GROMACS .gro file of C-alpha atoms in nm:
model
  165
    1UNK     CA    1  12.115  13.850  13.398
    2UNK     CA    2  11.914  14.103  13.206
    3UNK     CA    3  11.607  13.959  13.378
    4UNK     CA    4  11.689  13.965  13.661
    5UNK     CA    5  11.812  14.319  13.687
    6UNK     CA    6  11.557  14.458  13.450
    7UNK     CA    7  11.222  14.339  13.559
    8UNK     CA    8  11.007  14.301  13.886
    9UNK     CA    9  10.736  14.076  13.744
   10UNK     CA   10  10.595  13.839  14.073
   11UNK     CA   11  10.737  13.572  13.887
   12UNK     CA   12  11.064  13.540  13.611
   13UNK     CA   13  11.117  13.261  13.394
   14UNK     CA   14  11.393  13.151  13.134
   15UNK     CA   15  11.328  12.951  12.803
   16UNK     CA   16  11.470  12.899  12.491
   17UNK     CA   17  11.459  12.971  12.163
   18UNK     CA   18  11.327  12.647  12.047
   19UNK     CA   19  11.270  12.511  12.320
   20UNK     CA   20  10.926  12.589  12.600
   21UNK     CA   21  10.766  12.381  12.835
   22UNK     CA   22  10.441  12.264  12.772
   23UNK     CA   23  10.110  12.290  12.905
   24UNK     CA   24   9.736  12.117  12.884
   25UNK     CA   25   9.790  12.265  12.530
   26UNK     CA   26  10.042  12.351  12.359
   27UNK     CA   27  10.325  12.618  12.495
   28UNK     CA   28  10.271  12.663  12.922
   29UNK     CA   29  10.011  12.985  12.975
   30UNK     CA   30  10.067  13.245  13.231
   31UNK     CA   31   9.732  13.109  13.406
   32UNK     CA   32   9.897  12.759  13.390
   33UNK     CA   33  10.185  12.901  13.540
   34UNK     CA   34  10.069  13.138  13.807
   35UNK     CA   35   9.834  12.825  13.939
   36UNK     CA   36  10.129  12.563  13.925
   37UNK     CA   37  10.381  12.793  14.094
   38UNK     CA   38  10.106  12.834  14.442
   39UNK     CA   39  10.208  12.462  14.464
   40UNK     CA   40  10.556  12.429  14.379
   41UNK     CA   41  10.880  12.670  14.506
   42UNK     CA   42  11.017  12.607  14.105
   43UNK     CA   43  10.915  12.476  13.723
   44UNK     CA   44  11.184  12.288  13.558
   45UNK     CA   45  11.172  12.053  13.252
   46UNK     CA   46  11.174  11.698  13.349
   47UNK     CA   47  11.504  11.537  13.470
   48UNK     CA   48  11.696  11.405  13.206
   49UNK     CA   49  11.894  11.055  13.333
   50UNK     CA   50  12.280  11.022  13.257
   51UNK     CA   51  12.431  10.715  13.175
   52UNK     CA   52  12.778  10.844  13.373
   53UNK     CA   53  12.765  11.096  13.634
   54UNK     CA   54  12.704  11.421  13.569
   55UNK     CA   55  13.093  11.504  13.666
   56UNK     CA   56  13.156  11.275  13.388
   57UNK     CA   57  12.893  11.342  13.119
   58UNK     CA   58  13.040  11.701  13.141
   59UNK     CA   59  13.404  11.567  13.061
   60UNK     CA   60  13.293  11.366  12.800
   61UNK     CA   61  13.112  11.605  12.603
   62UNK     CA   62  13.119  11.941  12.747
   63UNK     CA   63  13.447  12.065  12.880
   64UNK     CA   64  13.759  11.966  13.124
   65UNK     CA   65  13.825  11.812  13.449
   66UNK     CA   66  14.003  12.159  13.518
   67UNK     CA   67  13.636  12.302  13.479
   68UNK     CA   68  13.475  12.150  13.711
   69UNK     CA   69  13.810  12.168  13.949
   70UNK     CA   70  13.772  12.553  13.903
   71UNK     CA   71  13.363  12.539  13.973
   72UNK     CA   72  13.370  12.366  14.266
   73UNK     CA   73  13.687  12.584  14.390
   74UNK     CA   74  13.468  12.942  14.265
   75UNK     CA   75  13.140  12.760  14.478
   76UNK     CA   76  13.315  12.704  14.757
   77UNK     CA   77  13.449  13.024  14.780
   78UNK     CA   78  13.066  13.222  14.687
   79UNK     CA   79  12.907  12.973  14.954
   80UNK     CA   80  13.064  12.641  15.095
   81UNK     CA   81  12.714  12.585  15.252
   82UNK     CA   82  12.636  12.483  14.850
   83UNK     CA   83  12.887  12.206  14.844
   84UNK     CA   84  12.719  11.893  14.982
   85UNK     CA   85  12.459  11.967  14.713
   86UNK     CA   86  12.733  12.056  14.466
   87UNK     CA   87  12.905  11.732  14.527
   88UNK     CA   88  12.644  11.531  14.529
   89UNK     CA   89  12.432  11.632  14.199
   90UNK     CA   90  12.796  11.618  14.024
   91UNK     CA   91  12.770  11.238  14.170
   92UNK     CA   92  12.469  11.174  14.034
   93UNK     CA   93  12.355  11.045  13.663
   94UNK     CA   94  11.986  11.304  13.705
   95UNK     CA   95  12.010  11.634  13.565
   96UNK     CA   96  11.682  11.915  13.435
   97UNK     CA   97  11.930  12.083  13.181
   98UNK     CA   98  11.826  12.356  12.961
   99UNK     CA   99  11.888  12.663  13.168
  100UNK     CA  100  11.488  12.652  13.152
  101UNK     CA  101  11.318  12.753  13.469
  102UNK     CA  102  11.009  12.963  13.639
  103UNK     CA  103  11.012  13.091  13.990
  104UNK     CA  104  10.878  13.321  14.233
  105UNK     CA  105  11.066  13.667  14.176
  106UNK     CA  106  11.239  13.616  14.488
  107UNK     CA  107  11.349  13.279  14.414
  108UNK     CA  108  11.463  13.405  14.069
  109UNK     CA  109  11.648  13.701  14.204
  110UNK     CA  110  11.810  13.544  14.498
  111UNK     CA  111  11.925  13.204  14.256
  112UNK     CA  112  12.059  13.455  14.011
  113UNK     CA  113  12.223  13.633  14.267
  114UNK     CA  114  12.404  13.310  14.355
  115UNK     CA  115  12.471  13.176  14.011
  116UNK     CA  116  12.663  13.532  13.879
  117UNK     CA  117  12.848  13.532  14.226
  118UNK     CA  118  12.987  13.180  14.135
  119UNK     CA  119  12.967  13.247  13.763
  120UNK     CA  120  13.288  13.593  13.846
  121UNK     CA  121  13.451  13.400  14.066
  122UNK     CA  122  13.540  13.115  13.851
  123UNK     CA  123  13.556  13.300  13.521
  124UNK     CA  124  13.971  13.476  13.560
  125UNK     CA  125  14.050  13.097  13.584
  126UNK     CA  126  13.904  12.979  13.285
  127UNK     CA  127  14.095  13.015  12.993
  128UNK     CA  128  13.912  12.854  12.674
  129UNK     CA  129  14.223  12.934  12.416
  130UNK     CA  130  14.206  12.566  12.274
  131UNK     CA  131  13.827  12.513  12.328
  132UNK     CA  132  13.596  12.388  12.053
  133UNK     CA  133  13.309  12.630  11.949
  134UNK     CA  134  13.096  12.408  12.084
  135UNK     CA  135  13.288  12.358  12.456
  136UNK     CA  136  13.297  12.773  12.410
  137UNK     CA  137  12.970  12.731  12.562
  138UNK     CA  138  13.078  12.642  12.883
  139UNK     CA  139  12.899  12.857  13.084
  140UNK     CA  140  12.555  12.779  12.972
  141UNK     CA  141  12.670  12.383  13.060
  142UNK     CA  142  12.804  12.477  13.360
  143UNK     CA  143  12.527  12.710  13.488
  144UNK     CA  144  12.346  12.418  13.392
  145UNK     CA  145  12.469  12.186  13.656
  146UNK     CA  146  12.432  12.511  13.896
  147UNK     CA  147  12.025  12.515  13.873
  148UNK     CA  148  12.038  12.187  14.017
  149UNK     CA  149  12.291  12.260  14.235
  150UNK     CA  150  12.096  12.590  14.390
  151UNK     CA  151  11.771  12.333  14.369
  152UNK     CA  152  11.928  12.047  14.544
  153UNK     CA  153  12.064  12.311  14.855
  154UNK     CA  154  11.744  12.491  14.912
  155UNK     CA  155  11.569  12.172  14.918
  156UNK     CA  156  11.278  12.360  14.708
  157UNK     CA  157  10.967  12.173  14.575
  158UNK     CA  158  10.963  12.152  14.192
  159UNK     CA  159  10.748  12.120  13.982
  160UNK     CA  160  10.892  11.911  13.582
  161UNK     CA  161  10.683  11.971  13.231
  162UNK     CA  162  10.748  11.811  12.923
  163UNK     CA  163  10.951  12.087  12.727
  164UNK     CA  164  10.855  12.121  12.356
  165UNK     CA  165  11.125  12.108  12.076
   0.00000   0.00000   0.00000
């Protein structure tokens, strides 16, 4: 949210305090980013292949069915055109994880506008009273899935890179 609202760089991105995109000689450099973004719309981590569908995997490890029902409703209220992509991503068994991406400013800002709109619609319906500390990371887990929905719906050209822990 802070990057979206407070920076005006040509491209923007998110990595973790402990995970980075790998470039040719370690961490991805600014020059490598600029070159890659001339050939693609967004840089994402290589996809992870799940044993279950993304929906089932979330319910087994990260949260509850009710969270996904509420999330789908929030997506529908913000922009129902995203529902086919939502259903395809959640029914599939492949996800770009870690909430990591790099994109041109316009694409990043458009994504954040949509993402935070969906999360704002979702928040009033979420009660985490009985959630474990791990499950309380709900918004991060849901955001990982929503990034995949955004990319799928928009039909973006993706470059995937290895992630260094």
